[in-house]
C-alpha positions as protocol buffer text, in pm:
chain_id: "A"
residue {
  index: 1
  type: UNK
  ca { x: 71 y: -3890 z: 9613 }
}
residue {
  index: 2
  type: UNK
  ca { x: -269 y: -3882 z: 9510 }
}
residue {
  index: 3
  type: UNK
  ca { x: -630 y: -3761 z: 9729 }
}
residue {
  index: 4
  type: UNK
  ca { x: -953 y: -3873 z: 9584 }
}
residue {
  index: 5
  type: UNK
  ca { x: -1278 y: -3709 z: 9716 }
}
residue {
  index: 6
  type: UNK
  ca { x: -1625 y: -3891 z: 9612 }
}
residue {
  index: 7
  type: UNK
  ca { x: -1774 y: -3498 z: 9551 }
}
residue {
  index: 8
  type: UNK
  ca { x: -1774 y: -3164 z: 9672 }
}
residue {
  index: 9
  type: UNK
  ca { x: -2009 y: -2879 z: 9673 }
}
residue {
  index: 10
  type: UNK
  ca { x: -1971 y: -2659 z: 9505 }
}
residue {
  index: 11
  type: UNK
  ca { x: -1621 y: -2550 z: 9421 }
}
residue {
  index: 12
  type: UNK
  ca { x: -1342 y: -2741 z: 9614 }
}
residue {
  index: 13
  type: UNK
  ca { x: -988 y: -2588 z: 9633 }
}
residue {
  index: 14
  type: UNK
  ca { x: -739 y: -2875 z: 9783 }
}
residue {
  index: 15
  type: UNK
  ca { x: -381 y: -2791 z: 9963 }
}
residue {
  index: 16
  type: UNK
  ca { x: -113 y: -2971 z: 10033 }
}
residue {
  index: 17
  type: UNK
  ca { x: 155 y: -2792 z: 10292 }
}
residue {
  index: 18
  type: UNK
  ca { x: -18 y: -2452 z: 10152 }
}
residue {
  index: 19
  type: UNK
  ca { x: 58 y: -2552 z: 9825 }
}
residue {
  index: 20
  type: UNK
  ca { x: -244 y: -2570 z: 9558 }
}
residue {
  index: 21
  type: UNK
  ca { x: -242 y: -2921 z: 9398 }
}
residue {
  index: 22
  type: UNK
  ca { x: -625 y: -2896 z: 9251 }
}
residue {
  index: 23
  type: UNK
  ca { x: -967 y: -2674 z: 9191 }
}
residue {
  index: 24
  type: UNK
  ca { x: -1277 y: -2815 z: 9018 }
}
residue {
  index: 25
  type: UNK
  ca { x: -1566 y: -2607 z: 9021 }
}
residue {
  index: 26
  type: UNK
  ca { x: -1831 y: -2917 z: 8905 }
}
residue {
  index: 27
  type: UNK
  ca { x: -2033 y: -3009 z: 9206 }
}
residue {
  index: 28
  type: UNK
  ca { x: -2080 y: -3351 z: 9335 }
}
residue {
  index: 29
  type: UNK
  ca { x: -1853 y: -3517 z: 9058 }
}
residue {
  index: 30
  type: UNK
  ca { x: -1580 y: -3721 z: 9230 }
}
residue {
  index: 31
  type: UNK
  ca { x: -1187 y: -3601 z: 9167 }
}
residue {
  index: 32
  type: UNK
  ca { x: -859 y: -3676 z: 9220 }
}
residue {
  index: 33
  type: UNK
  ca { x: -582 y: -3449 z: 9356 }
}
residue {
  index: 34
  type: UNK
  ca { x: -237 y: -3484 z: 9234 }
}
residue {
  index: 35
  type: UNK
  ca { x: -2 y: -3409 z: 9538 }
}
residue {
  index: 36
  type: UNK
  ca { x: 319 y: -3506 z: 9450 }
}
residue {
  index: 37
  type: UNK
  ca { x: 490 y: -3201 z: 9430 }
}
residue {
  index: 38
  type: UNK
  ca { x: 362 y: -3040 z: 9733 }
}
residue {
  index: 39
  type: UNK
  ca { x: 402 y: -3385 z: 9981 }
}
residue {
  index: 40
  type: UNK
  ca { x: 747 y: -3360 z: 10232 }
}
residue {
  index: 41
  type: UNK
  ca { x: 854 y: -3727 z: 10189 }
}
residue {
  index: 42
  type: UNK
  ca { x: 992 y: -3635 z: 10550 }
}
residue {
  index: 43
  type: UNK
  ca { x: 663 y: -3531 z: 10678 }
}
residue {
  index: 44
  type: UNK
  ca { x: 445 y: -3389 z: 10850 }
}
residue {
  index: 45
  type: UNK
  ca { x: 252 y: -3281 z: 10586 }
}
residue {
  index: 46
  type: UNK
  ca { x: -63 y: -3103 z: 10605 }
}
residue {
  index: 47
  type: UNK
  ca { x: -426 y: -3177 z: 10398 }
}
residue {
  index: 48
  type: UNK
  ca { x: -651 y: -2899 z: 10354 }
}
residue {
  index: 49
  type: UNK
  ca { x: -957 y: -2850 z: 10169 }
}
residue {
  index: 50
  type: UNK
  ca { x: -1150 y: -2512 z: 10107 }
}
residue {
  index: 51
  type: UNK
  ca { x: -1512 y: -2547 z: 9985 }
}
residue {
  index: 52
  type: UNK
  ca { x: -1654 y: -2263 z: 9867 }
}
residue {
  index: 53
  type: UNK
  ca { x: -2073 y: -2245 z: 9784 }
}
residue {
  index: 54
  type: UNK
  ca { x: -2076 y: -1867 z: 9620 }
}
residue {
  index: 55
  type: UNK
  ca { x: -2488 y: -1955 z: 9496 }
}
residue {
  index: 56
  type: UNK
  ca { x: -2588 y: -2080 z: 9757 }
}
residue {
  index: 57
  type: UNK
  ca { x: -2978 y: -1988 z: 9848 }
}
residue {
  index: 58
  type: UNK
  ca { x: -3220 y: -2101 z: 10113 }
}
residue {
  index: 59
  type: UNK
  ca { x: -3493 y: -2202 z: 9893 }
}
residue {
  index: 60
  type: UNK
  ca { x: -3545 y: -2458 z: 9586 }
}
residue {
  index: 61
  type: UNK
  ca { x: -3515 y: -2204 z: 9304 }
}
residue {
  index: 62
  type: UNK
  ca { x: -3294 y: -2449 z: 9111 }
}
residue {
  index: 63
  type: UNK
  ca { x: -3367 y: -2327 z: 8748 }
}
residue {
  index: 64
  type: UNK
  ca { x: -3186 y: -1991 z: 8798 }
}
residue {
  index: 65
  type: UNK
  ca { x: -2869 y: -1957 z: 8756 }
}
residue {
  index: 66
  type: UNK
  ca { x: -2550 y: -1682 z: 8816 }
}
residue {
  index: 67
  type: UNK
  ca { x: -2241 y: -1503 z: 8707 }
}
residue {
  index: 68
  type: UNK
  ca { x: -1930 y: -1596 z: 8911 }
}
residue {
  index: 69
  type: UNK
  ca { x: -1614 y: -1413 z: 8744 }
}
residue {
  index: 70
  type: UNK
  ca { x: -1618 y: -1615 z: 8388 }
}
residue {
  index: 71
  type: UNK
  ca { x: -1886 y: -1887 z: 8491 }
}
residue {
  index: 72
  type: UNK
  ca { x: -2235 y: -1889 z: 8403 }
}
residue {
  index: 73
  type: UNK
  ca { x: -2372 y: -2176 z: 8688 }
}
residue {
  index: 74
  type: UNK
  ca { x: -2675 y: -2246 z: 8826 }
}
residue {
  index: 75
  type: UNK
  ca { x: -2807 y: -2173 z: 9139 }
}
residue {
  index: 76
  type: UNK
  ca { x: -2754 y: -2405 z: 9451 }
}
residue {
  index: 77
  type: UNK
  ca { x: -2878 y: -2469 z: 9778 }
}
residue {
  index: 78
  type: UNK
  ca { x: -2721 y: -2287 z: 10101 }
}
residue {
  index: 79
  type: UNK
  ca { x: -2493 y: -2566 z: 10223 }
}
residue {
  index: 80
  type: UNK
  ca { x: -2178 y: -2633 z: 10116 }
}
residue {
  index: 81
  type: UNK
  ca { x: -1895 y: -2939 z: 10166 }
}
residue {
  index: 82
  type: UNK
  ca { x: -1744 y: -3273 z: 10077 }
}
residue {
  index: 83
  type: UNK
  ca { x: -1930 y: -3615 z: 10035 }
}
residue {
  index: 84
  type: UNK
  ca { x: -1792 y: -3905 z: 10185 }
}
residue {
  index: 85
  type: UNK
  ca { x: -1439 y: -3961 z: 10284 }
}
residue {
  index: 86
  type: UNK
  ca { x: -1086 y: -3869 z: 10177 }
}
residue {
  index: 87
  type: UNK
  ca { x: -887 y: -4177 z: 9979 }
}
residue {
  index: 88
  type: UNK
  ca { x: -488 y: -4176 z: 9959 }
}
residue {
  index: 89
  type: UNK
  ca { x: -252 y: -4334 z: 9758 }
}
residue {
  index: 90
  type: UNK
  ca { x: 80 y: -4318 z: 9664 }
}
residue {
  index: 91
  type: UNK
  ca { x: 177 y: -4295 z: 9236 }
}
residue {
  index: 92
  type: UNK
  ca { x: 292 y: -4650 z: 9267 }
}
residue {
  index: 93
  type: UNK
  ca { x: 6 y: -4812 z: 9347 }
}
């Protein structure tokens, strides 16, 4: 079972039944989250998504950038979350 997300801001940390199936820390480039593992073909199964914005700033000082843990990565603006829907599909198709 696959999730594909058009883009998140910044870093986006998807869950599957409290499992971790994916992190990517490059904002608003789309992904795909591999599930499989984590899915209960006997459901319910439970989708959840942390964003997490750790530069954000409330003005347009885009040329600066900052040190999270390893990362070097350039400031962002004070809002934080996923573009456009959620897609699903199963590894068969």
């Amino acid at each position: 079972m696959f999730f594909s997300f058009p883009a998140g801001r910044l870093r986006s940390e998807v869950y599957v039944n409290g499992k971790l199936c994916w992190v990517c820390i490059i904002s608003e480039a789309p992904f795909i989250a591999d599930a499989t593992d984590a899915i209960n073909p006997a459901g319910p199964n439970l989708l959840a998504v942390r964003i997490t914005n750790p530069g954000g700033r409330l003005d347009w000082m885009d040329f600066l950038s900052f040190k999270w843990g390893k990362y070097t990565l350039p400031a962002t603006h004070a809002f934080g979350g996923l573009a456009g829907g959620v897609g699903c599909r199963s590894a068969g198709q």
